[in-house]
């Protein structure tokens, strides 16, 4: 009966909603309050037990855990990035120094010694009789003997807090996550085999009144290191070695130079002007040698083949002039329907490439066994450009490879094999191509561009991978010329500046000295046909 009464009493107390709960789990707020009070005491830990310090554990303290604690079992373990397996020595991916090898007595002695010395120095500053407190040589020798016997080192050479055991080396599979923070990217990568190319101009020259015309060729660099440029109605000579400037000629009555080209060897300059004539100037004597006609409109392009100079005109014709003959006009080529704005002889002087405003690139044969060819039909007609072609240049190590660049509507650089007229490769440069030059030092070529970046771009060949972009011009680059040693490129921009770029300088570590058995440069086929 009594047990039944107790049962009903417990049922009623459980169903009663008023009053405090005498049984059941401890509320959460009460747990937190007890935990905070426990942490405020120095002798009580979270688990309710004291963590004693054991000096035999090399300075490492171990906190005991209370089994079955819910907050400890649910706590997530912190993970170290890139943490691999433990090292064979039992360590993880970080080094915990061992203080057991540190001599704390020596450190305490050295600290007290420095403190006493500083206190004595302060007291001696206020006393006039400082000479009496200075240690004698006998005292110094006595201190040294005591230090040696007690194995106490000098405070000036001994580090108080130092770990004698070095950190073990990291395992091979360990990767430092901070490596990217301390890694510096240099422009020269030895692994990729690339070279350092300066992206800023080495020198800037003023070129006031330069004519901003895509179809004209107003710059050239001679083998005697003289740069000629047409500015307005004048033609100037700049000696790149001495820096001297000389005015060659000034035209009147609205006439001006439209094309400039140096002969291969010597200081003979050919000038094509607006009236349609070609002039020959001896720049060493500043004297005009002769005037050659043959065109009905301006001459915008010129190219030399030994004593033969070829001129391209707005009338669409190409005329070969023999500068030694009284009757200079040798042949006339009519392969373009619009202005001929680009002319370039191949490096072996067997082919002539012409680019026109009719979007065509024509390849002409130069000479045959009997002399100059009289064929009026081009060997190849390359018609895959969609704009005017002014940029032309032949590969110096593959004489049968021709590079051509198109204007604003085309923007492509194309590579041709003139042996069969096939297209080898084409790359879209995203901007107008105004000039092309092959490097004689590297298997690269440089291109000059207009809107929107007005940059010079260096391309690797034959992969046609962009190597670098040379910026600085604020308007389109009109013309390019290469120095006699092949290391420097000069560019003429519509921003009225001439900029020199040392972009093809040979690497001194890889440059080989020319051997005595090296081949001579290719001579003109026109010169070889002369008896």
XYZ file of C-alpha atoms in Angstrom:
531
model
C 0.000 0.000 0.000
C 2.873 2.293 0.886
C 4.656 1.550 -2.378
C 1.512 2.386 -4.331
C 1.281 5.712 -2.500
C 4.863 6.579 -3.328
C 4.244 5.713 -6.998
C 1.290 8.092 -7.290
C 3.282 10.798 -5.481
C 6.047 10.596 -8.033
C 3.516 10.727 -10.852
C 1.969 13.878 -9.468
C 5.310 15.582 -8.929
C 6.302 14.832 -12.504
C 3.054 16.244 -13.910
C 3.152 19.384 -11.772
C 4.146 22.462 -13.839
C 4.656 24.922 -10.978
C 7.669 25.189 -8.752
C 11.294 24.268 -9.230
C 12.442 21.005 -10.727
C 14.242 19.069 -8.062
C 15.283 16.312 -10.435
C 16.557 16.181 -13.976
C 19.678 17.453 -15.828
C 21.477 20.683 -14.894
C 20.352 23.647 -17.029
C 22.760 24.897 -19.696
C 23.112 28.379 -18.164
C 24.120 26.808 -14.892
C 26.765 24.688 -16.651
C 28.261 27.787 -18.284
C 28.281 29.667 -14.978
C 30.079 26.841 -13.238
C 32.581 26.534 -16.082
C 33.414 30.276 -16.013
C 33.867 30.184 -12.235
C 36.132 27.175 -12.605
C 38.301 28.898 -15.247
C 38.764 31.970 -13.058
C 40.700 29.867 -10.571
C 44.348 29.076 -11.398
C 44.287 25.656 -9.767
C 41.182 24.304 -11.510
C 41.029 23.213 -15.139
C 38.063 22.517 -17.391
C 38.011 18.903 -16.390
C 38.033 19.819 -12.713
C 41.542 18.409 -12.239
C 44.873 20.174 -11.792
C 47.514 19.849 -14.523
C 50.795 19.542 -12.698
C 54.094 20.632 -14.202
C 56.675 17.897 -14.533
C 60.210 19.224 -15.126
C 61.318 15.821 -16.413
C 59.209 16.220 -19.554
C 61.676 18.680 -21.164
C 59.495 21.695 -20.558
C 56.393 20.228 -22.187
C 53.228 20.247 -20.086
C 50.477 17.674 -20.578
C 46.851 18.379 -19.623
C 44.867 15.379 -18.431
C 41.520 14.689 -20.006
C 38.343 13.633 -18.242
C 36.849 10.664 -20.055
C 33.287 10.946 -21.181
C 33.087 14.744 -21.382
C 30.634 15.693 -24.120
C 32.306 19.040 -25.001
C 35.646 17.266 -25.486
C 34.376 14.433 -27.667
C 32.360 16.698 -29.995
C 35.178 19.171 -30.505
C 36.575 19.087 -34.059
C 40.271 18.548 -34.545
C 42.169 21.402 -36.188
C 43.684 20.456 -39.511
C 46.993 21.712 -40.808
C 47.066 22.455 -44.579
C 49.140 20.023 -46.618
C 49.771 17.859 -43.589
C 51.261 14.545 -44.628
C 52.137 11.439 -42.679
C 54.328 11.710 -39.646
C 58.060 11.734 -40.040
C 60.068 8.664 -39.102
C 61.230 10.483 -35.966
C 57.687 10.646 -34.671
C 57.143 14.366 -35.369
C 54.403 15.993 -37.403
C 54.727 18.751 -39.977
C 55.985 21.398 -37.502
C 59.006 21.555 -35.183
C 58.505 21.776 -31.386
C 61.842 22.737 -29.789
C 63.165 20.786 -26.840
C 64.165 23.030 -23.943
C 65.851 20.177 -22.073
C 69.172 20.950 -23.780
C 69.052 24.635 -22.767
C 71.267 25.671 -19.855
C 68.900 27.858 -17.821
C 71.488 28.372 -15.062
C 73.906 29.849 -17.597
C 71.183 32.062 -18.989
C 70.253 33.280 -15.507
C 73.897 34.047 -14.706
C 74.409 35.991 -17.953
C 71.243 38.010 -17.408
C 72.243 38.915 -13.838
C 75.742 39.786 -15.029
C 74.398 42.208 -17.644
C 72.000 43.769 -15.125
C 74.761 44.297 -12.549
C 77.004 45.792 -15.196
C 74.337 48.263 -16.312
C 73.614 49.244 -12.679
C 77.319 49.812 -12.004
C 77.604 51.971 -15.104
C 74.710 54.151 -13.948
C 76.249 54.547 -10.484
C 79.651 55.337 -11.899
C 78.230 58.109 -14.054
C 77.156 59.999 -10.918
C 80.448 59.436 -9.068
C 83.631 61.281 -9.797
C 85.911 58.542 -8.484
C 85.201 56.098 -11.280
C 88.809 54.990 -11.600
C 88.681 53.172 -8.255
C 85.806 50.928 -9.412
C 87.427 49.753 -12.618
C 88.545 46.107 -12.493
C 92.271 45.542 -12.533
C 93.933 43.119 -14.974
C 94.389 40.679 -12.103
C 90.636 40.739 -11.390
C 89.829 40.207 -15.074
C 92.178 37.246 -15.251
C 90.620 35.835 -12.087
C 87.109 36.118 -13.555
C 88.245 34.399 -16.713
C 89.664 31.456 -14.784
C 86.403 31.119 -12.820
C 84.359 31.243 -16.045
C 86.488 28.575 -17.673
C 86.286 26.288 -14.655
C 82.516 26.717 -14.372
C 82.118 26.430 -18.200
C 80.541 29.880 -18.375
C 80.869 31.523 -21.775
C 81.232 35.171 -22.594
C 77.973 37.135 -22.626
C 78.948 38.912 -25.849
C 79.309 35.719 -27.859
C 76.813 33.420 -26.143
C 73.091 33.411 -26.901
C 71.008 33.074 -23.758
C 67.985 31.426 -25.365
C 69.172 28.975 -27.981
C 68.196 25.483 -29.049
C 71.135 23.221 -29.667
C 69.125 20.659 -31.615
C 68.256 21.742 -35.138
C 64.867 21.159 -36.691
C 64.652 17.895 -38.646
C 64.358 18.243 -42.421
C 60.879 18.155 -43.922
C 59.818 14.958 -45.667
C 59.965 14.797 -49.435
C 56.202 14.825 -49.846
C 55.701 17.924 -47.679
C 54.604 21.100 -49.502
C 54.983 24.472 -47.815
C 51.685 26.378 -48.209
C 53.535 29.724 -47.878
C 55.844 29.029 -50.800
C 53.769 31.150 -53.179
C 54.085 34.147 -50.831
C 57.872 34.205 -51.008
C 58.282 33.253 -54.658
C 59.330 36.079 -56.980
C 58.499 35.801 -60.680
C 61.395 37.009 -62.812
C 61.093 37.967 -66.495
C 63.775 35.447 -67.472
C 62.834 31.805 -67.063
C 65.665 29.333 -67.537
C 63.307 26.340 -67.481
C 61.142 27.557 -70.345
C 64.151 28.723 -72.352
C 62.752 32.221 -72.861
C 64.969 35.294 -72.876
C 64.674 38.714 -71.304
C 63.281 41.296 -73.739
C 63.209 44.976 -72.686
C 59.669 46.276 -73.191
C 60.600 49.968 -73.031
C 62.463 51.986 -75.622
C 66.164 52.602 -75.089
C 66.092 56.035 -76.702
C 63.470 58.472 -78.022
C 64.057 61.002 -80.801
C 61.748 63.788 -81.945
C 60.314 63.478 -85.451
C 58.210 66.610 -86.035
C 56.027 66.870 -89.143
C 56.350 63.199 -90.066
C 53.626 62.358 -92.583
C 50.991 60.021 -91.153
C 50.357 57.960 -94.289
C 50.066 54.169 -94.286
C 51.258 53.859 -97.921
C 54.595 55.709 -97.571
C 57.988 54.346 -96.469
C 59.814 57.207 -94.763
C 62.549 55.463 -92.739
C 65.627 53.319 -93.420
C 68.906 52.329 -91.693
C 72.107 51.892 -93.714
C 74.968 49.454 -93.251
C 77.132 52.478 -92.283
C 74.896 53.046 -89.232
C 73.116 56.089 -90.650
C 69.355 56.519 -90.258
C 67.458 58.515 -92.858
C 63.976 59.859 -92.199
C 61.647 62.184 -94.110
C 60.004 64.883 -91.978
C 57.633 67.124 -93.855
C 59.373 68.388 -96.993
C 62.883 67.608 -95.677
C 65.057 64.490 -95.601
C 67.445 64.143 -92.661
C 70.432 61.927 -91.868
C 71.136 60.834 -88.288
C 74.413 59.123 -87.467
C 73.521 56.530 -84.824
C 77.173 56.240 -83.771
C 77.986 59.914 -83.225
C 74.475 61.347 -82.844
C 75.062 64.034 -85.474
C 72.131 65.245 -87.599
C 72.369 66.548 -91.149
C 69.742 67.847 -93.542
C 70.118 66.208 -96.954
C 67.465 67.941 -99.050
C 64.428 70.175 -98.724
C 61.729 70.070 -101.399
C 59.660 73.028 -102.508
C 56.288 73.689 -104.105
C 54.452 71.042 -102.062
C 56.757 68.197 -103.121
C 58.116 65.763 -100.501
C 59.795 62.398 -100.190
C 57.502 59.333 -100.222
C 60.035 56.475 -100.060
C 63.611 56.095 -98.782
C 65.972 53.144 -99.322
C 69.722 52.662 -98.849
C 71.835 50.612 -101.241
C 73.208 47.399 -99.666
C 76.799 48.675 -99.424
C 77.755 52.333 -99.355
C 76.096 55.681 -98.767
C 73.912 55.865 -101.885
C 70.315 56.735 -100.996
C 67.336 56.355 -103.340
C 64.468 58.807 -102.784
C 61.080 58.424 -104.408
C 59.102 61.648 -104.308
C 55.590 62.880 -104.866
C 56.151 63.862 -108.494
C 56.893 60.236 -109.522
C 60.659 60.355 -109.990
C 63.459 58.451 -108.247
C 66.536 60.378 -107.143
C 69.968 58.996 -106.265
C 71.975 60.842 -103.608
C 75.583 60.435 -102.486
C 75.138 61.154 -98.802
C 78.869 61.258 -98.077
C 79.195 64.251 -100.427
C 75.599 65.492 -99.960
C 75.216 65.505 -103.745
C 72.422 64.349 -106.042
C 73.794 61.938 -108.650
C 70.883 61.457 -111.047
C 67.114 61.626 -111.524
C 65.192 58.666 -113.005
C 61.619 58.868 -114.230
C 59.159 56.141 -115.247
C 56.056 56.727 -113.106
C 53.052 58.974 -113.536
C 52.297 59.246 -109.794
C 54.120 59.242 -106.468
C 56.730 56.584 -105.708
C 55.860 55.092 -102.290
C 58.132 52.021 -102.155
C 61.727 51.201 -103.110
C 63.967 48.105 -102.921
C 67.586 47.499 -103.944
C 69.175 44.493 -105.653
C 72.822 45.410 -106.059
C 72.846 48.080 -108.811
C 69.197 47.497 -109.613
C 66.631 49.598 -107.719
C 62.941 48.705 -108.021
C 60.261 51.354 -107.482
C 56.561 50.926 -106.790
C 54.114 53.689 -107.522
C 50.563 54.886 -107.024
C 49.969 54.095 -110.700
C 50.233 50.345 -109.855
C 53.471 49.762 -111.800
C 56.842 48.436 -110.671
C 59.879 49.714 -112.579
C 63.399 48.206 -112.477
C 66.138 50.870 -112.797
C 69.762 50.008 -113.609
C 71.614 52.888 -111.941
C 74.796 52.289 -114.020
C 73.119 52.513 -117.421
C 72.235 55.658 -119.332
C 68.915 54.063 -120.255
C 68.044 53.180 -116.660
C 64.587 51.677 -117.226
C 65.078 47.919 -117.583
C 61.590 46.507 -117.159
C 58.090 47.456 -115.989
C 55.861 45.037 -114.071
C 52.106 45.547 -114.143
C 50.640 43.113 -111.653
C 48.670 45.451 -109.395
C 45.558 47.448 -110.145
C 46.147 49.919 -107.298
C 49.096 51.511 -105.514
C 52.168 49.402 -104.795
C 52.914 50.186 -101.142
C 55.375 47.388 -100.283
C 58.489 46.059 -102.046
C 61.119 43.636 -100.749
C 63.824 41.527 -102.417
C 64.469 38.061 -100.973
C 67.664 37.433 -99.011
C 69.135 35.431 -101.899
C 67.919 38.105 -104.366
C 66.052 35.583 -106.512
C 62.526 36.848 -105.840
C 60.803 40.198 -105.486
C 57.673 40.469 -103.322
C 55.242 43.318 -103.892
C 52.210 44.286 -101.820
C 49.463 46.530 -103.045
C 46.351 48.397 -102.063
C 44.413 45.810 -104.085
C 45.002 43.296 -101.195
C 47.399 41.234 -103.337
C 50.896 39.931 -102.720
C 52.778 39.194 -105.931
C 56.027 37.208 -106.124
C 58.207 37.939 -109.148
C 61.261 36.079 -110.434
C 64.386 38.229 -110.385
C 66.895 36.960 -112.925
C 67.505 34.117 -115.311
C 70.631 32.727 -116.878
C 70.848 35.477 -119.461
C 70.355 38.395 -117.082
C 67.235 40.236 -116.001
C 63.949 38.454 -116.527
C 61.494 40.119 -118.868
C 58.460 38.172 -117.610
C 55.567 40.505 -116.950
C 53.494 37.907 -115.105
C 54.099 37.182 -111.418
C 55.233 33.749 -110.344
C 52.602 33.646 -107.563
C 49.563 35.788 -106.827
C 48.704 35.503 -103.134
C 45.172 36.823 -102.601
C 44.171 35.732 -99.091
C 44.570 39.142 -97.411
C 41.449 41.259 -96.917
C 43.167 44.662 -96.832
C 46.138 46.531 -98.269
C 49.498 44.778 -97.845
C 52.412 47.050 -97.001
C 54.369 44.980 -94.449
C 56.671 42.492 -96.213
C 59.885 40.749 -95.190
C 61.801 37.592 -96.120
C 63.090 35.039 -93.620
C 66.914 35.328 -93.378
C 67.524 31.602 -92.696
C 64.800 30.282 -95.065
C 64.958 32.362 -98.259
C 61.770 30.781 -99.589
C 59.617 31.948 -96.621
C 57.835 35.299 -96.933
C 55.905 37.119 -94.183
C 53.183 39.610 -95.085
C 50.865 41.755 -92.974
C 47.460 43.197 -93.805
C 45.806 46.496 -92.979
C 42.880 47.394 -90.730
C 40.311 45.139 -92.386
C 42.659 42.148 -92.339
C 44.998 42.452 -89.295
C 46.702 39.125 -90.083
C 50.321 38.087 -90.494
C 50.648 35.320 -93.073
C 53.631 33.120 -93.878
C 54.120 31.836 -97.426
C 56.284 29.236 -99.126
C 57.169 30.850 -102.443
C 58.478 27.590 -103.887
C 54.898 26.420 -104.367
C 52.865 29.469 -103.296
C 51.295 27.717 -100.303
C 50.183 29.373 -97.074
C 52.232 28.056 -94.154
C 50.535 29.837 -91.260
C 48.347 32.802 -90.375
C 47.858 34.685 -87.099
C 45.267 37.345 -86.261
C 47.035 40.242 -84.514
C 43.789 42.120 -83.660
C 45.199 45.371 -85.090
C 46.540 46.947 -88.271
C 49.908 45.545 -89.361
C 52.132 48.409 -90.540
C 55.550 46.757 -90.630
C 57.432 43.448 -90.344
C 61.081 42.627 -89.655
C 62.785 39.276 -89.178
C 65.512 38.996 -86.549
C 68.962 37.893 -87.663
C 69.910 36.833 -84.106
C 66.889 34.745 -83.038
C 64.206 32.798 -84.831
C 61.751 35.608 -84.262
C 60.130 38.495 -86.078
C 58.748 41.832 -84.925
C 55.576 43.495 -86.162
C 54.410 47.125 -85.925
C 50.746 47.889 -85.268
C 48.195 50.658 -85.139
C 44.906 51.004 -83.265
C 44.261 50.199 -80.474
C 47.577 49.641 -78.636
C 50.057 51.058 -81.199
C 52.572 48.445 -80.052
C 55.422 46.399 -81.433
C 55.003 42.631 -81.010
C 57.740 40.002 -81.078
C 56.702 36.551 -82.329
C 58.460 33.223 -82.066
C 58.810 31.311 -85.331
C 57.595 28.829 -86.489
C 55.247 28.449 -83.492
C 54.050 32.083 -83.946
C 53.784 32.463 -80.171
C 53.793 36.010 -78.826
C 57.050 36.670 -76.951
C 56.656 40.308 -75.866
C 54.844 43.566 -76.566
C 56.833 46.810 -76.757
C 54.677 49.793 -75.873
C 55.341 53.520 -75.815
C 53.955 54.986 -79.037
C 50.710 56.905 -78.602
C 49.767 56.664 -82.289
C 50.214 53.948 -84.910
C 53.726 52.781 -85.794
C 54.356 53.756 -89.407
C 57.734 52.197 -90.159
C 60.417 49.815 -88.855
C 64.138 49.532 -89.614
C 66.880 47.228 -88.313
C 70.364 48.269 -87.218
C 73.404 46.939 -89.141
C 74.326 44.542 -86.321
C 70.728 43.304 -86.077
C 70.358 44.073 -82.355
C 68.271 47.277 -82.411
C 64.985 48.178 -84.068
C 63.972 51.784 -84.773
C 60.304 52.639 -85.139
C 58.686 55.769 -86.526
C 55.288 56.633 -85.087
C 52.533 59.013 -86.039
C 53.064 60.563 -82.581
C 56.120 62.274 -84.147
C 58.699 60.213 -82.287
C 61.425 57.765 -83.279
C 62.053 55.031 -80.697
C 64.997 52.645 -80.494
C 64.358 49.183 -79.037
C 67.238 46.933 -78.024
C 65.061 43.835 -78.436
C 67.345 41.560 -80.471
C 70.593 41.961 -78.545
C 72.567 38.687 -78.639
C 72.962 36.714 -75.429
C 76.650 36.926 -74.366
C 76.462 33.458 -72.795
C 75.228 31.734 -75.941
C 76.846 33.829 -78.664
C 79.499 31.935 -80.571
C 82.493 33.564 -82.178
C 82.313 33.460 -85.966
C 84.652 30.873 -87.424
C 87.017 31.593 -90.240
C 85.240 29.003 -92.387
C 81.857 30.707 -92.058
C 79.887 31.256 -95.217
C 79.919 34.601 -96.930
C 76.608 36.489 -97.138
C 74.470 35.802 -100.161
C 75.404 37.993 -103.059
C 72.926 39.495 -105.440
C 71.928 37.259 -108.292
C 71.904 40.373 -110.441
C 75.541 40.995 -109.521
C 76.453 37.375 -110.235
C 75.045 37.684 -113.744
C 77.394 40.548 -114.582
C 80.470 39.528 -116.597
